[in-house]
Structures are given as structure tokens and as C-alpha cells.
Short mmCIF file of C-alpha atoms in Angstrom, two decimals:
data_model
loop_
_atom_site.label_atom_id
_atom_site.label_comp_id
_atom_site.label_asym_id
_atom_site.label_seq_id
_atom_site.Cartn_x
_atom_site.Cartn_y
_atom_site.Cartn_z
CA UNK A 1 46.30 22.92 53.27
CA UNK A 2 43.47 21.75 51.20
CA UNK A 3 43.94 24.53 48.37
CA UNK A 4 47.48 23.90 48.06
CA UNK A 5 47.02 19.96 47.32
CA UNK A 6 44.47 21.33 44.91
CA UNK A 7 47.04 23.64 43.02
CA UNK A 8 49.61 21.07 43.08
CA UNK A 9 46.80 18.34 41.78
CA UNK A 10 47.50 19.23 37.95
CA UNK A 11 43.67 20.72 37.53
CA UNK A 12 45.06 24.16 36.83
CA UNK A 13 47.27 22.90 34.10
CA UNK A 14 44.55 20.69 32.36
CA UNK A 15 42.43 23.94 32.55
CA UNK A 16 44.77 26.28 30.70
CA UNK A 17 45.99 23.41 28.21
CA UNK A 18 42.50 23.60 27.28
CA UNK A 19 41.78 19.71 27.99
CA UNK A 20 39.61 20.12 31.35
CA UNK A 21 36.40 18.34 31.73
CA UNK A 22 33.30 20.61 31.83
CA UNK A 23 33.13 19.44 35.53
CA UNK A 24 36.87 20.18 35.92
CA UNK A 25 36.26 23.96 34.34
CA UNK A 26 33.18 24.74 36.71
CA UNK A 27 35.57 23.66 39.64
CA UNK A 28 38.33 25.92 38.45
CA UNK A 29 35.86 28.90 38.16
CA UNK A 30 34.50 28.55 41.44
CA UNK A 31 38.02 28.08 43.12
CA UNK A 32 39.14 31.18 41.34
CA UNK A 33 36.39 32.97 42.67
CA UNK A 34 36.82 31.74 46.14
CA UNK A 35 40.41 31.55 46.88
CA UNK A 36 42.71 34.47 46.07
CA UNK A 37 45.65 32.08 46.42
CA UNK A 38 44.33 29.90 43.91
CA UNK A 39 43.47 32.83 41.74
CA UNK A 40 46.90 34.21 41.75
CA UNK A 41 48.29 30.60 40.82
CA UNK A 42 46.09 30.42 37.75
CA UNK A 43 47.01 33.89 36.52
CA UNK A 44 50.79 32.94 37.05
CA UNK A 45 50.41 29.70 35.25
CA UNK A 46 48.54 31.64 32.58
CA UNK A 47 51.29 34.26 32.26
CA UNK A 48 54.01 31.69 32.07
CA UNK A 49 52.28 29.79 29.16
CA UNK A 50 52.23 33.05 27.29
CA UNK A 51 56.01 33.53 28.21
CA UNK A 52 56.81 29.91 26.99
CA UNK A 53 54.90 30.44 23.70
CA UNK A 54 56.91 33.76 23.29
CA UNK A 55 59.94 31.66 23.40
CA UNK A 56 58.60 29.17 20.58
CA UNK A 57 57.67 32.25 18.49
CA UNK A 58 58.53 32.53 14.78
CA UNK A 59 58.26 36.01 13.26
CA UNK A 60 55.85 36.17 10.27
CA UNK A 61 57.36 37.34 7.25
CA UNK A 62 56.93 40.91 6.01
CA UNK A 63 53.65 41.69 4.33
CA UNK A 64 51.33 39.20 6.68
CA UNK A 65 49.87 42.22 8.63
CA UNK A 66 48.68 43.99 5.33
CA UNK A 67 47.10 40.59 4.22
CA UNK A 68 45.05 40.27 7.55
CA UNK A 69 44.10 43.91 7.14
CA UNK A 70 43.06 43.45 3.70
CA UNK A 71 40.73 40.48 4.50
CA UNK A 72 39.30 42.12 7.54
CA UNK A 73 38.27 44.89 5.65
CA UNK A 74 37.02 42.70 3.23
CA UNK A 75 34.65 41.01 5.90
CA UNK A 76 33.70 44.40 7.10
CA UNK A 77 32.49 45.54 3.99
CA UNK A 78 30.44 42.28 3.02
CA UNK A 79 28.73 42.43 6.76
CA UNK A 80 27.52 45.94 5.95
CA UNK A 81 26.17 45.19 2.55
CA UNK A 82 24.38 42.04 4.03
CA UNK A 83 23.12 44.70 7.22
CA UNK A 84 22.10 46.98 4.56
CA UNK A 85 19.84 44.28 2.87
CA UNK A 86 18.34 43.02 6.30
CA UNK A 87 17.75 45.97 8.53
CA UNK A 88 14.10 46.87 8.14
CA UNK A 89 13.09 50.78 7.20
CA UNK A 90 12.19 52.45 10.44
CA UNK A 91 9.06 54.07 8.83
CA UNK A 92 9.83 57.77 8.43
CA UNK A 93 11.42 57.69 4.96
CA UNK A 94 10.05 57.58 1.74
CA UNK A 95 8.98 54.90 -0.66
CA UNK A 96 12.24 55.43 -2.85
CA UNK A 97 14.50 55.32 0.17
CA UNK A 98 12.73 52.10 1.06
CA UNK A 99 13.27 50.54 -2.23
CA UNK A 100 16.88 51.39 -2.26
CA UNK A 101 17.52 50.04 1.24
CA UNK A 102 15.87 46.50 0.02
CA UNK A 103 17.56 46.33 -3.37
CA UNK A 104 21.26 46.37 -4.30
CA UNK A 105 21.88 48.43 -7.47
CA UNK A 106 23.81 46.66 -9.93
CA UNK A 107 25.14 47.55 -13.38
CA UNK A 108 24.31 44.96 -15.77
CA UNK A 109 24.15 44.63 -19.71
CA UNK A 110 21.31 42.62 -21.25
CA UNK A 111 19.48 42.50 -24.75
CA UNK A 112 16.69 40.47 -23.00
CA UNK A 113 13.55 42.28 -22.19
CA UNK A 114 10.97 41.20 -19.37
CA UNK A 115 7.57 41.39 -20.39
CA UNK A 116 4.43 40.63 -18.01
CA UNK A 117 2.28 37.61 -18.98
CA UNK A 118 -0.69 39.63 -19.39
CA UNK A 119 0.51 41.18 -22.78
CA UNK A 120 0.52 37.75 -24.32
CA UNK A 121 -2.93 38.08 -25.23
CA UNK A 122 -2.92 41.69 -26.47
CA UNK A 123 -0.27 40.23 -28.70
CA UNK A 124 -2.23 37.37 -29.61
CA UNK A 125 -5.21 39.78 -30.62
CA UNK A 126 -2.85 42.05 -32.44
CA UNK A 127 -1.81 39.17 -34.27
CA UNK A 128 -5.13 37.93 -35.47
CA UNK A 129 -6.35 41.40 -36.14
CA UNK A 130 -3.34 41.90 -38.36
CA UNK A 131 -4.27 38.66 -40.27
CA UNK A 132 -7.81 39.71 -40.87
CA UNK A 133 -7.00 43.24 -41.85
CA UNK A 134 -4.11 41.81 -44.38
CA UNK A 135 -7.33 38.95 -45.82
CA UNK A 136 -9.47 41.96 -46.10
CA UNK A 137 -6.87 44.40 -48.10
CA UNK A 138 -6.46 41.61 -50.34
CA UNK A 139 -10.04 40.76 -51.00
CA UNK A 140 -10.81 44.22 -51.79
CA UNK A 141 -8.11 44.74 -53.93
CA UNK A 142 -8.91 41.62 -56.23
CA UNK A 143 -12.39 43.09 -56.30
CA UNK A 144 -11.35 46.59 -57.12
CA UNK A 145 -9.21 45.01 -59.97
CA UNK A 146 -12.11 42.69 -61.20
CA UNK A 147 -14.50 45.87 -61.25
CA UNK A 148 -11.90 47.88 -63.39
CA UNK A 149 -11.58 45.09 -65.78
CA UNK A 150 -15.09 44.89 -66.26
CA UNK A 151 -15.37 48.68 -66.52
CA UNK A 152 -12.69 48.43 -69.37
CA UNK A 153 -14.68 45.95 -71.22
CA UNK A 154 -17.97 47.59 -71.00
CA UNK A 155 -16.33 50.81 -72.26
CA UNK A 156 -14.83 48.90 -75.23
CA UNK A 157 -18.21 47.39 -75.98
CA UNK A 158 -20.06 50.95 -75.91
CA UNK A 159 -17.19 52.11 -78.38
CA UNK A 160 -17.85 49.31 -80.59
CA UNK A 161 -21.83 49.90 -80.29
CA UNK A 162 -21.19 53.90 -81.34
CA UNK A 163 -18.98 52.82 -84.13
CA UNK B 1 43.15 52.44 3.07
CA UNK B 2 40.73 52.68 6.02
CA UNK B 3 41.98 51.08 9.19
CA UNK B 4 40.08 48.02 10.28
CA UNK B 5 39.34 48.45 13.88
CA UNK B 6 37.89 45.24 16.01
CA UNK B 7 34.37 45.30 17.00
CA UNK B 8 35.16 45.43 20.79
CA UNK B 9 33.96 47.54 23.71
CA UNK B 10 35.73 50.92 23.84
CA UNK B 11 36.84 50.11 27.35
CA UNK B 12 39.30 47.44 25.08
CA UNK B 13 40.86 49.45 22.21
CA UNK B 14 42.26 46.65 20.59
CA UNK B 15 43.01 46.75 16.75
CA UNK B 16 44.44 44.55 14.45
CA UNK B 17 47.89 45.80 14.87
CA UNK B 18 47.84 45.33 18.50
CA UNK B 19 46.74 41.68 18.10
CA UNK B 20 49.46 41.28 15.41
CA UNK B 21 52.16 42.72 17.28
CA UNK B 22 51.47 40.74 20.44
CA UNK B 23 50.27 37.44 18.99
CA UNK B 24 51.38 36.96 15.44
CA UNK B 25 54.79 35.57 15.93
CA UNK B 26 53.48 33.09 18.96
CA UNK B 27 50.70 31.94 17.07
CA UNK B 28 52.98 31.32 14.13
CA UNK B 29 55.15 29.33 16.05
CA UNK B 30 52.23 27.33 17.53
CA UNK B 31 51.02 26.87 14.29
CA UNK B 32 54.23 25.54 12.67
CA UNK B 33 54.44 23.06 15.67
CA UNK B 34 51.44 21.61 14.62
CA UNK B 35 51.52 21.96 10.57
CA UNK B 36 55.33 21.48 10.15
CA UNK B 37 55.23 23.55 7.02
CA UNK B 38 56.38 26.97 7.24
CA UNK B 39 54.59 28.10 3.99
CA UNK B 40 51.30 26.25 5.43
CA UNK B 41 51.81 27.73 8.62
CA UNK B 42 51.81 31.53 7.48
CA UNK B 43 48.61 31.00 5.11
CA UNK B 44 46.99 29.43 8.53
CA UNK B 45 48.47 32.56 10.48
CA UNK B 46 46.51 34.95 8.28
CA UNK B 47 43.38 33.04 8.11
CA UNK B 48 43.00 32.37 11.90
CA UNK B 49 44.17 35.78 13.26
CA UNK B 50 41.75 37.59 10.82
CA UNK B 51 39.02 35.01 11.92
CA UNK B 52 39.72 35.25 15.51
CA UNK B 53 40.05 39.09 15.58
CA UNK B 54 36.68 39.44 13.80
CA UNK B 55 34.87 37.27 16.18
CA UNK B 56 36.49 38.58 19.28
CA UNK B 57 34.38 40.62 21.41
CA UNK B 58 31.32 39.49 19.58
CA UNK B 59 31.22 35.84 21.26
CA UNK B 60 30.87 35.25 25.24
CA UNK B 61 34.09 36.59 27.11
CA UNK B 62 36.02 33.90 28.06
CA UNK B 63 37.80 33.39 31.40
CA UNK B 64 40.98 32.55 30.07
CA UNK B 65 43.66 35.21 29.09
CA UNK B 66 43.42 36.15 25.20
CA UNK B 67 46.47 34.30 24.52
CA UNK B 68 45.16 31.00 25.74
CA UNK B 69 42.07 31.59 24.07
CA UNK B 70 43.61 32.41 20.79
CA UNK B 71 45.65 29.36 21.17
CA UNK B 72 42.46 26.94 21.73
CA UNK B 73 40.51 28.83 18.63
CA UNK B 74 43.72 27.86 16.67
CA UNK B 75 43.65 24.29 17.91
CA UNK B 76 40.20 23.93 17.25
CA UNK B 77 40.45 25.15 13.48
CA UNK B 78 43.45 23.12 12.91
CA UNK B 79 41.85 19.88 14.56
CA UNK B 80 41.23 18.37 11.21
CA UNK B 81 44.87 18.31 10.33
CA UNK B 82 45.72 17.13 13.76
CA UNK B 83 43.23 14.33 13.53
CA UNK B 84 44.68 13.18 10.08
CA UNK B 85 48.38 13.71 10.93
CA UNK B 86 48.99 13.24 14.26
CA UNK B 87 51.66 10.63 16.04
CA UNK B 88 52.58 10.57 19.13
CA UNK B 89 56.15 10.88 18.15
CA UNK B 90 56.87 14.81 19.18
CA UNK B 91 57.80 16.59 15.62
CA UNK B 92 60.47 19.11 15.44
CA UNK B 93 59.47 22.19 17.07
CA UNK B 94 61.20 25.60 17.37
CA UNK B 95 61.14 25.53 21.42
CA UNK B 96 64.04 27.85 22.27
CA UNK B 97 65.43 24.76 24.27
CA UNK B 98 62.11 24.57 26.27
CA UNK B 99 61.33 20.95 25.18
CA UNK B 100 64.48 19.52 25.59
CA UNK B 101 64.28 19.88 29.14
CA UNK B 102 61.36 17.30 29.25
CA UNK B 103 62.17 13.40 29.30
CA UNK B 104 60.73 11.75 26.36
CA UNK B 105 57.41 10.49 28.03
CA UNK B 106 56.56 13.98 29.13
CA UNK B 107 57.75 15.70 25.50
CA UNK B 108 55.14 13.19 24.02
CA UNK B 109 52.49 14.26 26.44
CA UNK B 110 53.18 17.86 26.36
CA UNK B 111 53.05 17.85 22.67
CA UNK B 112 50.17 15.78 22.28
CA UNK B 113 48.09 18.09 24.71
CA UNK B 114 49.72 21.38 23.75
CA UNK B 115 49.72 20.93 19.77
CA UNK B 116 46.90 18.25 19.31
CA UNK B 117 44.64 18.79 22.26
CA UNK B 118 44.59 15.15 23.34
CA UNK B 119 42.71 14.67 26.46
CA UNK B 120 44.26 12.90 29.52
CA UNK B 121 41.63 10.00 29.09
CA UNK B 122 42.85 9.63 25.20
CA UNK B 123 46.65 9.76 26.59
CA UNK B 124 46.08 7.14 29.33
CA UNK B 125 44.73 4.91 26.80
CA UNK B 126 47.31 5.45 24.11
CA UNK B 127 50.08 4.90 27.04
CA UNK B 128 48.39 2.37 28.89
CA UNK B 129 48.75 4.20 32.01
CA UNK B 130 46.43 5.65 34.66
CA UNK B 131 44.79 9.03 34.33
CA UNK B 132 46.33 10.54 37.32
CA UNK B 133 49.98 9.57 36.01
CA UNK B 134 49.38 11.44 32.55
CA UNK B 135 48.09 14.30 34.75
CA UNK B 136 51.42 14.39 36.85
CA UNK B 137 53.54 14.07 33.81
CA UNK B 138 51.98 17.09 32.23
CA UNK B 139 52.17 19.25 35.26
CA UNK B 140 55.63 17.99 35.91
CA UNK B 141 56.60 18.82 32.25
CA UNK B 142 55.16 22.60 32.79
CA UNK B 143 56.91 22.86 36.03
CA UNK B 144 60.38 22.06 34.46
CA UNK B 145 59.79 24.66 31.82
CA UNK B 146 58.43 27.16 34.38
CA UNK B 147 61.25 26.46 36.52
CA UNK B 148 64.02 26.96 33.72
CA UNK B 149 62.93 30.58 33.71
CA UNK B 150 63.08 31.04 37.13
CA UNK B 151 59.27 30.96 38.00
#
């Protein structure tokens, strides 16, 4: 029979060994669907390949399962964080909740302060005004000192005239 | 510690422990056949089984059995190593006597395909042989091992 010849052709073996071409894979899937005999033979072969691998098995050392569980838990935690960042807000929550969804809260220490660039001109104006007031204060101080000295001299002159 | 559960439909409740109990020893034996180093094999086992279980159920369902899918997944992950180090001389493998049933040519062909994913055409070129002959030898080698188990 034709199907028996196909089963004996080595097609199933190349398929289960993972080296079948795309054309052969399609052929196997079609035969599996159409011929129960082929399907049974393929399933038996798959099972036998598993038994063969069991015969070549090596027991992993203790602690291997824990390592895998830890790694998977890490992956799941990471993907949950990513989902939290990516998933858009559905609309019913408040603005604060929206902010919490978009940003991850982190603890950080820094002695730097960030200031909006618009403040630059305010700081320059304050600096210039400071200089103007300082110059004014020095000018009036000197004026005042000169005036006092003049008054002192006038008083002395007056005293001498009275005498 | 929370128990990590795979992202698979509830109809197939397969957690990591299930995968580990069923396939870890088989996979380690398989990886060791490729890597030929126990320490490295154990490291690869952890990373491959982790990646496979994490991806299992998220990708398109394969027509292959889980073991064959896992074996091919491991083979593709270790492809860089197999490309670098592979020679057609079969390395020492803990085969529980299975490979001893094969003659040298069958052993070479089986190991090149099973561990290193060599195609029929690649082997036909390497052995200066017809593709049908390589395919036949591969089938015969698998049949011999199956028969020895009474199948």
C-alpha cells in the first residue's frame, strides 16, 4: 500500500528529528490529517523518541529547580513592570492615578536642583538691580559723609566768628 | 516565595515543576551530548528551560510533542556552539547503550542530526553520498534503537 511505503520512506524520521524541509513538513501534516495509520505511526515514533531521550537522561543537581523558579519569577516581575508602564489609562481614573501609571517611583538622592530656563532672566534682572542699589547706597553714603564734614567745618567757622 | 505559574490556558495546567520533573533530566542529557561539559550543560539547562517555559503557550502551538519541541528549541539555542565545535566524529554520550547498537556510519549520522541538527543534504555532501542513502541510514539507526526496546 502507498501509505505503508511512505511510512517506511524515512519521512517521519526526518520530521521528528526536526530536519524536514518546509515541503516535507506540509506533507507530513497533510498525511497525518488524512491517514489515521500514518497518524498512529507518527505518534508512536514521537513517543519512542521521548523514551530514547529518557534513556540518555542525566539527573540535574539539587537546587536546579530553585534556580529556574527564581529566574522565571524575575522575568514575570520585569514583565509586570513593563506592562504597568505601557498599558494606557482607561479614562475613568483621576489625573493622579494616571501619573502613577505612567511613572515608576524611584528613591534618589541628589544635591542638584533643576530650574526652568525662564528663571534665568529673572535672576539676571535681580543681579543687575542688586548692583544698582549697591552703587546707589555707596553714592549716598559718600554724599552723606561729605555733607557731615561740611557741617562740622561750618560749625567750627561759626564758633570762631562768635569768639 | 510565590510559585511561578506558566502562561498557558487553564485546560493545560503545566507549571514549572511539571516541566522540570518531566523533562529536566532528558534535556540535561541532551545538552550534555552537545556541550560535552557537565558544568556548562547545567547552566544551559537553567537558561533554556527558563526561556522555554516562559515562552510556552505564548507562541503558536506546534504540531510536535512537547519533548520534541523542547529538544528543537534547545538545539536552536545551542546552534552557535554546535556550529563552532561540531565534527562528524560522535562525542562520548551517556546513551544507556542505545548508540552502541549502531554501526559507525549510523552513529555519525544519528548524532549529527540529533545533536547538531545537520540536514540530509549537508550530510550527503559531507559523506559524499546520496540523500536517500543518508535518509535510509537515519531511519535504520532509529529503528534499531526502537526495536531494542521492543517497539
